[in-house]
Amino acid sequence: MTLENISTNKSFGGWHKQYTHFSKTVQCNMRFAIFLPPQASANHKVPVLYWLSGLTCTDENFMQKAGAQRMAAELGIAIVAPDTSPRGEGVPDDENAAYDFGLGAGFYLNATEAPFDKHYRMYDYIVSELPALIEETFPVTQKRAISGHSMGGHGALTIGLKNADRYSSISAFSPICNPTQTPWGQKAFKGYLGDDRDAWNEYDACELLKRASTDLSILVDQGLSDDFLEKELKPERLEAAAEKHQTDLTVRMHEGYDHSYYFISSFIEDHLKFHAKYLT
Amino acid sequence: MTLENISTNKSFGGWHKQYTHFSKTVQCNMRFAIFLPPQASANHKVPVLYWLSGLTCTDENFMQKAGAQRMAAELGIAIVAPDTSPRGEGVPDDENAAYDFGLGAGFYLNATEAPFDKHYRMYDYIVSELPALIEETFPVTQKRAISGHSMGGHGALTIGLKNADRYSSISAFSPICNPTQTPWGQKAFKGYLGDDRDAWNEYDACELLKRASTDLSILVDQGLSDDFLEKELKPERLEAAAEKHQTDLTVRMHEGYDHSYYFISSFIEDHLKFHAKYLT
């Protein structure tokens, strides 16, 4: 695999870098960003937090707006932020170029419906191809945590729950908790997966929590002034599903906070410290 | 004056808000952002750091990317980020819509050349109209500090030096220190001020420091991997000019850092703590 470095910025004594590479999994060029803390070197490998972004985002939103590098540098944790969908010529989009399907809206699943099934394989990309590439290229260990926001919170929860052997902890901001029952999720799952509800359930955090226990600790932060809370996010259903198997889930509701990066930046330090307990 | 609130986000226990208002000074609608820390209330007024952004920026770049709210909330300091130029229909731009003159490039001066002299009066807007509006509207004191980046670093230095009675301290990231002698500054000053070199010198931090002493403390951070360092910024000339009157100027050069917000966010905590010494 050939990686092309397209930007480098020193940040909190470490380095923020963007790369592009051709992904066999999603069959197009993909861009990602990595923050390497100052501790990272050939002689001192560091663990990695994977951050999955929400609808419309790229690798840049989290790296520019979350303010995560300060604490990641202090704790010695690398952060990898992939894009939110395949992109480029030949990658099909929503028929109306809507923000909630197609480009920028891969939903971290493997599509089975044409014409999306060729490129929209973000689940395999995040679970397998990207970590393999990161771990062969950069001074990182195979200790991984996963987090994300909104659609990316859905991605972090479902990928973490389905791969408990590959991650040491899971967190999310404002995740889409029950996408089989809410509009963004239903539109995406119908488009990418067709009408097979069993296939939908494979990518629904509540369904996954209902049917199996997990040893992983999960931290979720949710703003109470989030415009999407009632219609799209449904954290109360995640809590209900987690009760069944005594999952170690903490959901924190925050008065006044919304769906923006102003919310994420206010609590990202807590998430980094949470993951550090299990990563290091 | 009528203020219109156009966005509100809770952030680190405080509030980020954007407003628009018609400015008599620059004769158009202007947008600004304010961060009010959790301590701010009618019974507890807080001091204000004014942040002046660089070329192409609006009020949003600093608020979204600098990560300043965490420490501002801890220290109890409000932050006000104005736009970088007048905007809107009827506001003239660079004849080629270049990024370094006209819209997004007001250079924090009062233009005297037509057609720019009607709207491009950012100096008066920042020094007088905006603080008056802030202080009559929000729970803030009249204690003010000023900082900025690149063109905004030039703005902070020149406005602070010319109004030492109105500010308690000055800082800058990667400022344009000697604009009368460097390309961005020369283009802007010729366009806004014409050929009168005495008028140019009124907006050049090195010239201001050479001819008068100041009691204000000044902190400047500069990255050594900044692509604009040699041609446009010239911090060594600021240091030389400051020597003449034993100005309390600290210039810190940082290996590996560039001109981006990855640099600013890495050191913004130091600037907030620096200003807090004089503001509180």
Short mmCIF file of N, CA, C and O in Angstrom, two decimals, chain A residues 138-248:
data_model
loop_
_atom_site.label_atom_id
_atom_site.label_comp_id
_atom_site.label_asym_id
_atom_site.label_seq_id
_atom_site.Cartn_x
_atom_site.Cartn_y
_atom_site.Cartn_z
N PHE A 138 3.09 3.42 11.38
CA PHE A 138 3.40 4.39 12.42
C PHE A 138 3.84 3.69 13.71
O PHE A 138 3.55 2.51 13.90
N PRO A 139 4.51 4.41 14.61
CA PRO A 139 4.99 3.81 15.87
C PRO A 139 3.85 3.66 16.87
O PRO A 139 3.79 4.38 17.88
N VAL A 140 2.95 2.72 16.58
CA VAL A 140 1.79 2.49 17.45
C VAL A 140 1.70 1.01 17.81
O VAL A 140 2.16 0.14 17.08
N THR A 141 1.06 0.77 18.95
CA THR A 141 0.81 -0.59 19.39
C THR A 141 -0.50 -1.09 18.77
O THR A 141 -1.15 -0.38 18.00
N GLN A 142 -0.88 -2.31 19.12
CA GLN A 142 -2.17 -2.83 18.68
C GLN A 142 -3.26 -2.59 19.73
O GLN A 142 -4.35 -3.16 19.63
N LYS A 143 -2.99 -1.76 20.72
CA LYS A 143 -4.02 -1.34 21.66
C LYS A 143 -4.85 -0.26 20.99
O LYS A 143 -4.31 0.77 20.56
N ARG A 144 -6.16 -0.49 20.91
CA ARG A 144 -7.04 0.46 20.20
C ARG A 144 -8.25 0.78 21.04
O ARG A 144 -8.82 -0.09 21.69
N ALA A 145 -8.66 2.05 21.00
CA ALA A 145 -9.96 2.45 21.54
C ALA A 145 -10.74 3.07 20.39
O ALA A 145 -10.16 3.41 19.34
N ILE A 146 -12.05 3.21 20.58
CA ILE A 146 -12.85 3.78 19.49
C ILE A 146 -13.89 4.73 20.06
O ILE A 146 -14.50 4.47 21.11
N SER A 147 -14.04 5.86 19.35
CA SER A 147 -15.00 6.89 19.77
C SER A 147 -15.54 7.56 18.52
O SER A 147 -15.03 7.37 17.42
N GLY A 148 -16.59 8.36 18.70
CA GLY A 148 -17.12 9.08 17.56
C GLY A 148 -18.30 9.93 17.95
O GLY A 148 -18.75 9.92 19.10
N HIS A 149 -18.81 10.66 16.97
CA HIS A 149 -19.87 11.65 17.19
C HIS A 149 -21.04 11.40 16.25
O HIS A 149 -20.84 11.28 15.04
N SER A 150 -22.25 11.31 16.81
CA SER A 150 -23.48 11.23 16.02
C SER A 150 -23.45 9.97 15.14
O SER A 150 -23.39 8.87 15.67
N MET A 151 -23.45 10.09 13.81
CA MET A 151 -23.28 8.89 12.97
C MET A 151 -22.00 8.15 13.35
O MET A 151 -21.95 6.91 13.33
N GLY A 152 -20.96 8.89 13.71
CA GLY A 152 -19.71 8.26 14.14
C GLY A 152 -19.80 7.66 15.53
O GLY A 152 -19.07 6.73 15.86
N GLY A 153 -20.71 8.17 16.36
CA GLY A 153 -20.97 7.54 17.65
C GLY A 153 -21.64 6.20 17.45
O GLY A 153 -21.30 5.20 18.10
N HIS A 154 -22.60 6.17 16.51
CA HIS A 154 -23.18 4.89 16.07
C HIS A 154 -22.08 3.96 15.58
O HIS A 154 -22.04 2.77 15.95
N GLY A 155 -21.17 4.47 14.76
CA GLY A 155 -20.08 3.64 14.25
C GLY A 155 -19.20 3.10 15.37
O GLY A 155 -18.85 1.91 15.40
N ALA A 156 -18.84 3.95 16.32
CA ALA A 156 -17.98 3.52 17.42
C ALA A 156 -18.67 2.45 18.27
O ALA A 156 -18.06 1.44 18.64
N LEU A 157 -19.94 2.67 18.57
CA LEU A 157 -20.67 1.70 19.40
C LEU A 157 -20.80 0.35 18.68
O LEU A 157 -20.51 -0.71 19.26
N THR A 158 -21.23 0.36 17.43
CA THR A 158 -21.47 -0.90 16.74
C THR A 158 -20.16 -1.62 16.42
O THR A 158 -20.04 -2.83 16.62
N ILE A 159 -19.17 -0.89 15.95
CA ILE A 159 -17.89 -1.53 15.64
C ILE A 159 -17.23 -2.03 16.91
O ILE A 159 -16.69 -3.15 16.94
N GLY A 160 -17.28 -1.25 17.98
CA GLY A 160 -16.70 -1.69 19.24
C GLY A 160 -17.39 -2.93 19.79
O GLY A 160 -16.74 -3.89 20.22
N LEU A 161 -18.72 -2.92 19.76
CA LEU A 161 -19.47 -4.05 20.32
C LEU A 161 -19.27 -5.33 19.50
O LEU A 161 -19.25 -6.43 20.05
N LYS A 162 -19.13 -5.19 18.20
CA LYS A 162 -18.95 -6.36 17.34
C LYS A 162 -17.51 -6.87 17.32
O LYS A 162 -17.25 -7.95 16.78
N ASN A 163 -16.60 -6.09 17.88
CA ASN A 163 -15.18 -6.46 17.82
C ASN A 163 -14.52 -6.19 19.16
O ASN A 163 -13.49 -5.50 19.24
N ALA A 164 -15.11 -6.75 20.21
CA ALA A 164 -14.63 -6.46 21.56
C ALA A 164 -13.20 -6.93 21.76
O ALA A 164 -12.49 -6.45 22.65
N ASP A 165 -12.74 -7.87 20.93
CA ASP A 165 -11.36 -8.34 21.03
C ASP A 165 -10.36 -7.35 20.42
O ASP A 165 -9.16 -7.46 20.66
N ARG A 166 -10.87 -6.41 19.64
CA ARG A 166 -9.97 -5.50 18.93
C ARG A 166 -9.88 -4.12 19.59
O ARG A 166 -9.03 -3.32 19.22
N TYR A 167 -10.77 -3.83 20.51
CA TYR A 167 -10.79 -2.51 21.16
C TYR A 167 -10.80 -2.69 22.67
O TYR A 167 -11.35 -3.66 23.18
N SER A 168 -10.22 -1.72 23.37
CA SER A 168 -10.17 -1.84 24.83
C SER A 168 -11.26 -1.02 25.52
O SER A 168 -11.54 -1.25 26.69
N SER A 169 -11.85 -0.08 24.83
CA SER A 169 -12.96 0.71 25.39
C SER A 169 -13.65 1.46 24.25
O SER A 169 -13.10 1.62 23.16
N ILE A 170 -14.88 1.90 24.55
CA ILE A 170 -15.74 2.56 23.56
C ILE A 170 -16.28 3.84 24.18
O ILE A 170 -16.69 3.84 25.34
N SER A 171 -16.33 4.91 23.39
CA SER A 171 -17.08 6.09 23.85
C SER A 171 -17.77 6.75 22.68
O SER A 171 -17.46 6.47 21.51
N ALA A 172 -18.70 7.63 22.99
CA ALA A 172 -19.41 8.34 21.94
C ALA A 172 -19.98 9.65 22.46
O ALA A 172 -20.36 9.75 23.63
N PHE A 173 -20.04 10.62 21.56
CA PHE A 173 -20.78 11.85 21.81
C PHE A 173 -22.04 11.80 20.95
O PHE A 173 -21.95 11.55 19.74
N SER A 174 -23.19 12.03 21.56
CA SER A 174 -24.44 12.21 20.82
C SER A 174 -24.65 11.13 19.76
O SER A 174 -24.96 11.42 18.61
N PRO A 175 -24.47 9.84 20.13
CA PRO A 175 -24.55 8.80 19.11
C PRO A 175 -25.98 8.53 18.63
O PRO A 175 -26.94 8.73 19.39
N ILE A 176 -26.10 8.07 17.39
CA ILE A 176 -27.36 7.52 16.89
C ILE A 176 -27.44 6.11 17.49
O ILE A 176 -26.77 5.19 17.04
N CYS A 177 -28.27 5.96 18.53
CA CYS A 177 -28.22 4.74 19.34
C CYS A 177 -29.07 3.61 18.76
O CYS A 177 -28.77 2.44 19.03
N ASN A 178 -30.10 3.96 18.04
CA ASN A 178 -31.08 2.94 17.63
C ASN A 178 -31.51 3.19 16.18
O ASN A 178 -32.68 3.41 15.88
N PRO A 179 -30.53 3.14 15.25
CA PRO A 179 -30.79 3.61 13.88
C PRO A 179 -31.86 2.83 13.13
O PRO A 179 -32.46 3.38 12.20
N THR A 180 -32.15 1.60 13.53
CA THR A 180 -33.22 0.87 12.84
C THR A 180 -34.59 1.50 13.10
O THR A 180 -35.56 1.20 12.40
N GLN A 181 -34.67 2.36 14.14
CA GLN A 181 -35.96 2.92 14.54
C GLN A 181 -36.06 4.43 14.33
O GLN A 181 -37.06 5.04 14.74
N THR A 182 -35.02 5.05 13.75
CA THR A 182 -35.01 6.51 13.64
C THR A 182 -34.69 6.91 12.19
O THR A 182 -34.07 6.15 11.45
N PRO A 183 -35.13 8.13 11.79
CA PRO A 183 -35.14 8.46 10.35
C PRO A 183 -33.80 8.41 9.62
O PRO A 183 -33.72 7.83 8.53
N TRP A 184 -32.74 9.02 10.17
CA TRP A 184 -31.45 8.96 9.47
C TRP A 184 -31.04 7.50 9.24
O TRP A 184 -30.61 7.13 8.15
N GLY A 185 -31.14 6.71 10.31
CA GLY A 185 -30.73 5.32 10.22
C GLY A 185 -31.58 4.53 9.24
O GLY A 185 -31.05 3.75 8.43
N GLN A 186 -32.88 4.73 9.29
CA GLN A 186 -33.76 3.97 8.40
C GLN A 186 -33.49 4.31 6.93
O GLN A 186 -33.46 3.42 6.08
N LYS A 187 -33.29 5.58 6.65
CA LYS A 187 -32.98 5.96 5.26
C LYS A 187 -31.67 5.29 4.80
O LYS A 187 -31.58 4.72 3.71
N ALA A 188 -30.66 5.37 5.68
CA ALA A 188 -29.35 4.82 5.31
C ALA A 188 -29.41 3.30 5.16
O ALA A 188 -28.88 2.72 4.20
N PHE A 189 -30.04 2.64 6.11
CA PHE A 189 -30.05 1.18 6.10
C PHE A 189 -30.86 0.65 4.91
O PHE A 189 -30.48 -0.34 4.28
N LYS A 190 -31.97 1.32 4.60
CA LYS A 190 -32.75 0.91 3.42
C LYS A 190 -31.91 1.08 2.15
O LYS A 190 -31.87 0.18 1.30
N GLY A 191 -31.23 2.20 2.06
CA GLY A 191 -30.43 2.46 0.86
C GLY A 191 -29.23 1.54 0.72
O GLY A 191 -28.92 1.05 -0.37
N TYR A 192 -28.54 1.29 1.83
CA TYR A 192 -27.32 0.49 1.76
C TYR A 192 -27.57 -1.01 1.90
O TYR A 192 -26.80 -1.83 1.40
N LEU A 193 -28.63 -1.37 2.65
CA LEU A 193 -28.83 -2.78 3.01
C LEU A 193 -30.13 -3.38 2.47
O LEU A 193 -30.37 -4.58 2.63
N GLY A 194 -30.97 -2.55 1.87
CA GLY A 194 -32.25 -3.06 1.36
C GLY A 194 -33.25 -3.30 2.46
O GLY A 194 -33.22 -2.63 3.50
N ASP A 195 -34.12 -4.27 2.27
CA ASP A 195 -35.25 -4.45 3.19
C ASP A 195 -35.01 -5.51 4.27
O ASP A 195 -35.89 -5.75 5.10
N ASP A 196 -33.89 -6.13 4.30
CA ASP A 196 -33.60 -7.22 5.24
C ASP A 196 -33.33 -6.69 6.65
O ASP A 196 -32.24 -6.21 6.96
N ARG A 197 -34.34 -6.80 7.50
CA ARG A 197 -34.22 -6.22 8.85
C ARG A 197 -33.17 -6.92 9.70
O ARG A 197 -32.61 -6.31 10.62
N ASP A 198 -32.90 -8.17 9.43
CA ASP A 198 -31.82 -8.84 10.17
C ASP A 198 -30.48 -8.18 9.87
O ASP A 198 -29.62 -8.04 10.76
N ALA A 199 -30.31 -7.80 8.61
CA ALA A 199 -29.07 -7.10 8.24
C ALA A 199 -29.01 -5.74 8.95
O ALA A 199 -27.94 -5.33 9.42
N TRP A 200 -30.13 -5.04 9.03
CA TRP A 200 -30.15 -3.75 9.74
C TRP A 200 -29.71 -3.93 11.20
O TRP A 200 -28.95 -3.14 11.74
N ASN A 201 -30.22 -4.98 11.84
CA ASN A 201 -29.95 -5.17 13.27
C ASN A 201 -28.46 -5.37 13.58
O ASN A 201 -28.02 -5.11 14.70
N GLU A 202 -27.73 -5.83 12.57
CA GLU A 202 -26.28 -6.01 12.74
C GLU A 202 -25.55 -4.69 12.95
O GLU A 202 -24.39 -4.67 13.36
N TYR A 203 -26.21 -3.59 12.61
CA TYR A 203 -25.59 -2.27 12.72
C TYR A 203 -26.39 -1.36 13.64
O TYR A 203 -26.41 -0.14 13.45
N ASP A 204 -27.04 -1.93 14.63
CA ASP A 204 -27.83 -1.14 15.57
C ASP A 204 -27.31 -1.42 16.98
O ASP A 204 -27.40 -2.55 17.47
N ALA A 205 -26.77 -0.40 17.64
CA ALA A 205 -26.14 -0.60 18.95
C ALA A 205 -27.11 -1.18 19.96
O ALA A 205 -26.73 -2.03 20.78
N CYS A 206 -28.35 -0.74 19.93
CA CYS A 206 -29.33 -1.27 20.89
C CYS A 206 -29.57 -2.76 20.63
O CYS A 206 -29.61 -3.56 21.58
N GLU A 207 -29.72 -3.15 19.40
CA GLU A 207 -29.93 -4.56 19.08
C GLU A 207 -28.72 -5.39 19.48
O GLU A 207 -28.85 -6.50 20.03
N LEU A 208 -27.54 -4.88 19.23
CA LEU A 208 -26.32 -5.61 19.59
C LEU A 208 -26.21 -5.78 21.11
O LEU A 208 -25.84 -6.85 21.61
N LEU A 209 -26.55 -4.72 21.85
CA LEU A 209 -26.47 -4.79 23.31
C LEU A 209 -27.54 -5.71 23.89
O LEU A 209 -27.32 -6.36 24.92
N LYS A 210 -28.70 -5.76 23.22
CA LYS A 210 -29.78 -6.61 23.73
C LYS A 210 -29.43 -8.08 23.67
O LYS A 210 -29.83 -8.87 24.51
N ARG A 211 -28.67 -8.46 22.65
CA ARG A 211 -28.50 -9.90 22.43
C ARG A 211 -27.18 -10.46 22.93
O ARG A 211 -27.00 -11.68 22.93
N ALA A 212 -26.25 -9.61 23.35
CA ALA A 212 -24.97 -10.16 23.82
C ALA A 212 -24.37 -9.26 24.86
O ALA A 212 -24.55 -8.04 24.83
N SER A 213 -23.64 -9.83 25.78
CA SER A 213 -22.96 -9.04 26.79
C SER A 213 -21.60 -8.60 26.23
O SER A 213 -21.09 -9.15 25.27
N THR A 214 -21.05 -7.56 26.85
CA THR A 214 -19.69 -7.14 26.50
C THR A 214 -18.96 -6.78 27.77
O THR A 214 -19.56 -6.31 28.74
N ASP A 215 -17.66 -7.03 27.78
CA ASP A 215 -16.84 -6.64 28.93
C ASP A 215 -16.32 -5.22 28.80
O ASP A 215 -15.76 -4.67 29.75
N LEU A 216 -16.48 -4.64 27.64
CA LEU A 216 -15.92 -3.30 27.42
C LEU A 216 -16.71 -2.24 28.18
O LEU A 216 -17.92 -2.31 28.27
N SER A 217 -15.98 -1.27 28.70
CA SER A 217 -16.63 -0.10 29.30
C SER A 217 -16.99 0.89 28.21
O SER A 217 -16.23 1.09 27.25
N ILE A 218 -18.16 1.50 28.38
CA ILE A 218 -18.69 2.43 27.37
C ILE A 218 -19.07 3.74 28.06
O ILE A 218 -19.78 3.73 29.06
N LEU A 219 -18.58 4.85 27.50
CA LEU A 219 -18.94 6.19 28.00
C LEU A 219 -19.66 6.95 26.89
O LEU A 219 -19.15 7.05 25.77
N VAL A 220 -20.83 7.48 27.21
CA VAL A 220 -21.60 8.28 26.25
C VAL A 220 -21.93 9.64 26.86
O VAL A 220 -22.44 9.71 27.98
N ASP A 221 -21.65 10.71 26.13
CA ASP A 221 -22.06 12.06 26.53
C ASP A 221 -23.09 12.58 25.55
O ASP A 221 -22.95 12.42 24.33
N GLN A 222 -24.13 13.21 26.10
CA GLN A 222 -25.24 13.70 25.27
C GLN A 222 -25.69 15.06 25.79
O GLN A 222 -25.91 15.22 26.99
N GLY A 223 -25.84 16.02 24.90
CA GLY A 223 -26.34 17.33 25.28
C GLY A 223 -27.86 17.37 25.30
O GLY A 223 -28.50 16.80 24.41
N LEU A 224 -28.42 18.03 26.30
CA LEU A 224 -29.88 18.10 26.41
C LEU A 224 -30.50 19.16 25.50
O LEU A 224 -31.71 19.16 25.29
N SER A 225 -29.69 20.05 24.94
CA SER A 225 -30.21 21.02 23.97
C SER A 225 -29.85 20.63 22.53
O SER A 225 -29.81 21.48 21.64
N ASP A 226 -29.60 19.36 22.34
CA ASP A 226 -29.27 18.82 21.01
C ASP A 226 -30.55 18.70 20.19
O ASP A 226 -31.48 17.98 20.58
N ASP A 227 -30.60 19.40 19.05
CA ASP A 227 -31.83 19.41 18.24
C ASP A 227 -32.21 18.02 17.72
O ASP A 227 -33.34 17.80 17.30
N PHE A 228 -31.26 17.10 17.69
CA PHE A 228 -31.52 15.76 17.13
C PHE A 228 -31.83 14.72 18.20
O PHE A 228 -32.08 13.56 17.88
N LEU A 229 -31.79 15.15 19.46
CA LEU A 229 -31.87 14.19 20.56
C LEU A 229 -33.13 13.32 20.49
O LEU A 229 -33.03 12.08 20.47
N GLU A 230 -34.28 13.95 20.41
CA GLU A 230 -35.52 13.16 20.50
C GLU A 230 -35.78 12.33 19.26
O GLU A 230 -36.20 11.18 19.35
N LYS A 231 -35.52 12.92 18.11
CA LYS A 231 -35.93 12.25 16.86
C LYS A 231 -34.92 11.22 16.38
O LYS A 231 -35.28 10.19 15.81
N GLU A 232 -33.63 11.49 16.59
CA GLU A 232 -32.61 10.67 15.92
C GLU A 232 -31.70 9.87 16.85
O GLU A 232 -31.09 8.89 16.42
N LEU A 233 -31.53 10.28 18.11
CA LEU A 233 -30.41 9.76 18.89
C LEU A 233 -30.81 8.70 19.91
O LEU A 233 -30.19 7.65 20.00
N LYS A 234 -31.80 8.98 20.77
CA LYS A 234 -32.41 7.96 21.65
C LYS A 234 -31.45 7.27 22.62
O LYS A 234 -31.42 6.02 22.70
N PRO A 235 -30.67 8.02 23.38
CA PRO A 235 -29.75 7.37 24.33
C PRO A 235 -30.47 6.56 25.40
O PRO A 235 -29.89 5.61 25.96
N GLU A 236 -31.72 6.91 25.71
CA GLU A 236 -32.46 6.16 26.74
C GLU A 236 -32.67 4.71 26.30
O GLU A 236 -32.72 3.80 27.13
N ARG A 237 -32.74 4.47 25.01
CA ARG A 237 -32.89 3.09 24.53
C ARG A 237 -31.59 2.31 24.66
O ARG A 237 -31.59 1.10 24.87
N LEU A 238 -30.48 3.00 24.53
CA LEU A 238 -29.19 2.34 24.74
C LEU A 238 -29.05 1.92 26.20
O LEU A 238 -28.61 0.81 26.51
N GLU A 239 -29.45 2.82 27.10
CA GLU A 239 -29.39 2.48 28.53
C GLU A 239 -30.29 1.29 28.84
O GLU A 239 -29.91 0.39 29.59
N ALA A 240 -31.49 1.29 28.27
CA ALA A 240 -32.41 0.18 28.52
C ALA A 240 -31.83 -1.14 27.99
O ALA A 240 -31.88 -2.18 28.66
N ALA A 241 -31.27 -1.09 26.81
CA ALA A 241 -30.69 -2.31 26.22
C ALA A 241 -29.49 -2.80 27.03
O ALA A 241 -29.28 -4.01 27.19
N ALA A 242 -28.71 -1.87 27.56
CA ALA A 242 -27.51 -2.24 28.31
C ALA A 242 -27.85 -2.91 29.63
O ALA A 242 -27.08 -3.74 30.14
N GLU A 243 -29.01 -2.58 30.18
CA GLU A 243 -29.38 -3.16 31.48
C GLU A 243 -29.47 -4.67 31.44
O GLU A 243 -29.14 -5.36 32.41
N LYS A 244 -29.89 -5.17 30.32
CA LYS A 244 -30.14 -6.62 30.21
C LYS A 244 -28.92 -7.46 30.59
O LYS A 244 -29.04 -8.49 31.23
N HIS A 245 -27.74 -7.02 30.15
CA HIS A 245 -26.52 -7.81 30.42
C HIS A 245 -25.58 -7.10 31.38
O HIS A 245 -24.37 -7.37 31.37
N GLN A 246 -26.11 -6.17 32.20
CA GLN A 246 -25.25 -5.43 33.13
C GLN A 246 -24.01 -4.85 32.43
O GLN A 246 -22.89 -4.93 32.94
N THR A 247 -24.22 -4.31 31.24
CA THR A 247 -23.11 -3.67 30.53
C THR A 247 -22.62 -2.46 31.31
O THR A 247 -23.41 -1.74 31.91
N ASP A 248 -21.29 -2.25 31.29
CA ASP A 248 -20.69 -1.11 31.98
C ASP A 248 -20.83 0.14 31.12
O ASP A 248 -19.86 0.62 30.52
#
